[in-house]
Tab-separated table of C-alpha atoms in Angstrom:
chain	number	residue	atom	x	y	z
X	1	MET	CA	47.507	-138.913	112.571
X	2	GLU	CA	50.579	-140.827	111.482
X	3	LEU	CA	53.944	-140.377	113.179
X	4	ASP	CA	55.575	-138.924	110.035
X	5	ASP	CA	52.811	-136.334	109.807
X	6	LEU	CA	53.257	-135.420	113.471
X	7	TYR	CA	57.021	-135.093	112.973
X	8	ARG	CA	56.487	-132.821	109.961
X	9	ARG	CA	54.213	-130.619	112.060
X	10	VAL	CA	56.811	-130.366	114.849
X	11	ILE	CA	59.549	-129.453	112.370
X	12	MET	CA	57.366	-126.834	110.699
X	13	ASP	CA	56.357	-125.389	114.071
X	14	HIS	CA	60.026	-124.862	114.998
X	15	TYR	CA	60.700	-123.459	111.514
X	16	LYS	CA	57.784	-120.995	111.539
X	17	ASN	CA	58.046	-120.177	115.265
X	18	PRO	CA	61.746	-120.590	116.077
X	19	ARG	CA	62.731	-120.628	119.708
X	20	ASN	CA	65.716	-118.507	120.744
X	21	ARG	CA	66.012	-116.743	117.397
X	22	GLY	CA	67.822	-113.436	117.669
X	23	ALA	CA	71.015	-112.041	119.107
X	24	LEU	CA	72.387	-111.829	122.621
X	25	ASP	CA	73.215	-108.420	124.037
X	26	GLU	CA	75.440	-109.870	126.737
X	27	GLU	CA	79.028	-110.957	126.209
X	28	SER	CA	78.943	-114.224	124.319
X	29	VAL	CA	80.811	-116.573	122.024
X	30	THR	CA	79.693	-116.299	118.402
X	31	VAL	CA	80.178	-119.027	115.803
X	32	ASN	CA	79.295	-118.540	112.145
X	33	LEU	CA	78.945	-121.635	109.982
X	34	ASN	CA	77.508	-122.357	106.579
X	35	ASN	CA	76.702	-125.348	104.464
X	36	PRO	CA	77.974	-124.476	100.979
X	37	THR	CA	76.166	-127.473	99.498
X	38	CYS	CA	72.724	-125.988	100.064
X	39	GLY	CA	73.343	-122.431	101.299
X	40	ASP	CA	72.235	-122.876	104.912
X	41	ARG	CA	74.008	-120.514	107.281
X	42	ILE	CA	73.848	-119.953	111.009
X	43	SER	CA	75.266	-117.563	113.531
X	44	LEU	CA	75.102	-119.114	116.988
X	45	GLN	CA	75.713	-117.131	120.159
X	46	LEU	CA	76.377	-118.841	123.471
X	47	GLN	CA	76.507	-117.223	126.883
X	48	VAL	CA	78.425	-119.628	129.122
X	49	GLU	CA	79.006	-118.908	132.801
X	50	ASP	CA	80.752	-121.237	135.230
X	51	GLY	CA	80.601	-124.066	132.715
X	52	ILE	CA	76.842	-123.765	132.157
X	53	VAL	CA	75.109	-122.698	128.934
X	54	LYS	CA	73.024	-119.837	130.314
X	55	ARG	CA	71.617	-118.734	126.977
X	56	ALA	CA	71.825	-119.773	123.345
X	57	LYS	CA	70.466	-117.794	120.408
X	58	PHE	CA	70.815	-118.053	116.667
X	59	THR	CA	70.224	-116.163	113.469
X	60	GLY	CA	70.566	-117.406	109.948
X	61	GLU	CA	68.852	-118.614	106.839
X	62	GLY	CA	68.219	-122.058	105.540
X	63	CYS	CA	65.844	-124.882	104.973
X	64	SER	CA	63.225	-126.009	107.465
X	65	ILE	CA	65.499	-128.828	108.668
X	66	SER	CA	68.477	-126.594	109.518
X	67	MET	CA	66.450	-123.815	111.132
X	68	SER	CA	64.179	-126.132	113.143
X	69	SER	CA	67.205	-128.134	114.293
X	70	ALA	CA	68.832	-124.892	115.501
X	71	SER	CA	65.661	-123.984	117.382
X	72	MET	CA	65.507	-127.426	119.007
X	73	MET	CA	69.210	-127.391	119.851
X	74	THR	CA	69.094	-124.019	121.613
X	75	GLU	CA	66.190	-125.219	123.744
X	76	ALA	CA	67.885	-128.496	124.571
X	77	VAL	CA	71.244	-127.091	125.696
X	78	THR	CA	70.130	-124.058	127.672
X	79	GLY	CA	70.781	-124.742	131.358
X	80	LYS	CA	73.103	-127.683	130.637
X	81	THR	CA	76.742	-127.851	131.547
X	82	THR	CA	79.084	-127.620	128.591
X	83	GLU	CA	79.921	-131.302	129.091
X	84	GLU	CA	76.224	-132.239	128.993
X	85	ALA	CA	75.723	-130.085	125.893
X	86	LEU	CA	78.636	-131.785	124.116
X	87	GLU	CA	77.309	-135.215	125.100
X	88	LEU	CA	73.910	-134.222	123.733
X	89	ALA	CA	75.542	-133.084	120.478
X	90	GLU	CA	77.315	-136.435	120.220
X	91	ARG	CA	74.044	-138.311	120.787
X	92	PHE	CA	72.384	-136.144	118.146
X	93	SER	CA	75.123	-136.951	115.611
X	94	THR	CA	74.616	-140.661	116.181
X	95	PHE	CA	70.830	-140.318	116.081
X	96	ILE	CA	70.722	-138.282	112.879
X	97	LYS	CA	72.689	-141.020	111.119
X	98	GLY	CA	69.917	-143.505	111.932
X	99	GLU	CA	70.949	-144.942	115.306
X	100	PRO	CA	68.266	-145.086	117.997
X	101	ALA	CA	68.331	-142.435	120.723
X	102	GLU	CA	65.899	-140.753	123.049
X	103	PHE	CA	65.955	-137.120	124.026
X	104	GLU	CA	64.330	-136.563	127.380
X	105	GLU	CA	65.757	-133.026	127.238
X	106	LEU	CA	63.489	-132.147	124.332
X	107	GLU	CA	61.384	-134.776	122.670
X	108	ASP	CA	60.904	-132.523	119.637
X	109	ILE	CA	64.421	-133.507	118.518
X	110	GLU	CA	63.061	-136.965	117.717
X	111	ALA	CA	60.986	-135.344	114.956
X	112	LEU	CA	64.218	-135.118	112.946
X	113	SER	CA	64.568	-138.918	112.837
X	114	GLY	CA	63.470	-139.083	109.189
X	115	VAL	CA	66.460	-137.005	108.093
X	116	SER	CA	68.653	-140.113	108.265
X	117	LYS	CA	66.825	-141.412	105.161
X	118	PHE	CA	68.173	-138.441	103.191
X	119	PRO	CA	71.980	-138.310	103.567
X	120	ALA	CA	72.234	-134.930	101.831
X	121	ARG	CA	70.028	-133.400	104.557
X	122	ILE	CA	72.154	-134.649	107.461
X	123	LYS	CA	74.473	-131.645	107.040
X	124	CYS	CA	71.421	-129.376	107.294
X	125	ALA	CA	70.349	-130.937	110.590
X	126	THR	CA	73.829	-130.956	112.119
X	127	LEU	CA	74.900	-127.408	111.173
X	128	SER	CA	73.782	-125.787	114.437
X	129	TRP	CA	75.098	-128.703	116.512
X	130	ASN	CA	78.508	-128.300	114.879
X	131	ALA	CA	78.365	-124.596	115.722
X	132	LEU	CA	77.592	-125.565	119.326
X	133	ARG	CA	80.694	-127.777	119.471
X	134	LYS	CA	82.900	-125.035	118.044
X	135	GLY	CA	81.465	-122.469	120.436
X	136	ILE	CA	82.113	-124.641	123.480
X	137	GLU	CA	85.621	-125.463	122.251
X	138	HIS	CA	86.302	-121.740	121.807
X	139	GLN	CA	84.883	-121.002	125.272
X	140	ASN	CA	87.162	-123.631	126.828
X	141	GLN	CA	90.334	-122.149	125.297
């Protein structure tokens, strides 16, 4: 099996079986973002306590890239401090533009490496990560 094929399978697994999809019942910060270029939209909810992302859930509609990226992101940031989550988001932004990076937190994120070859899809992959940034900024206010 070639690496590209494996990456496609990982992306489709997160798309068809999203992790942390749904809404939080507890008090949380909610961020709604959309990508008007392609119609992707996400509603991200973060439960942050004592500077730690206790839970992250999302709902929304979009392409396999945006929804699988949201699934991967929620897995990667849960249990991290807000500073660690923001650093991870920064690394993801660099990575998705084609720079090398490793994600010990969740190796599945590396499956999105091919997105950098398609500049129009970068916004799809970064939508949930941008929502994460906004949610943490709102939490810190």
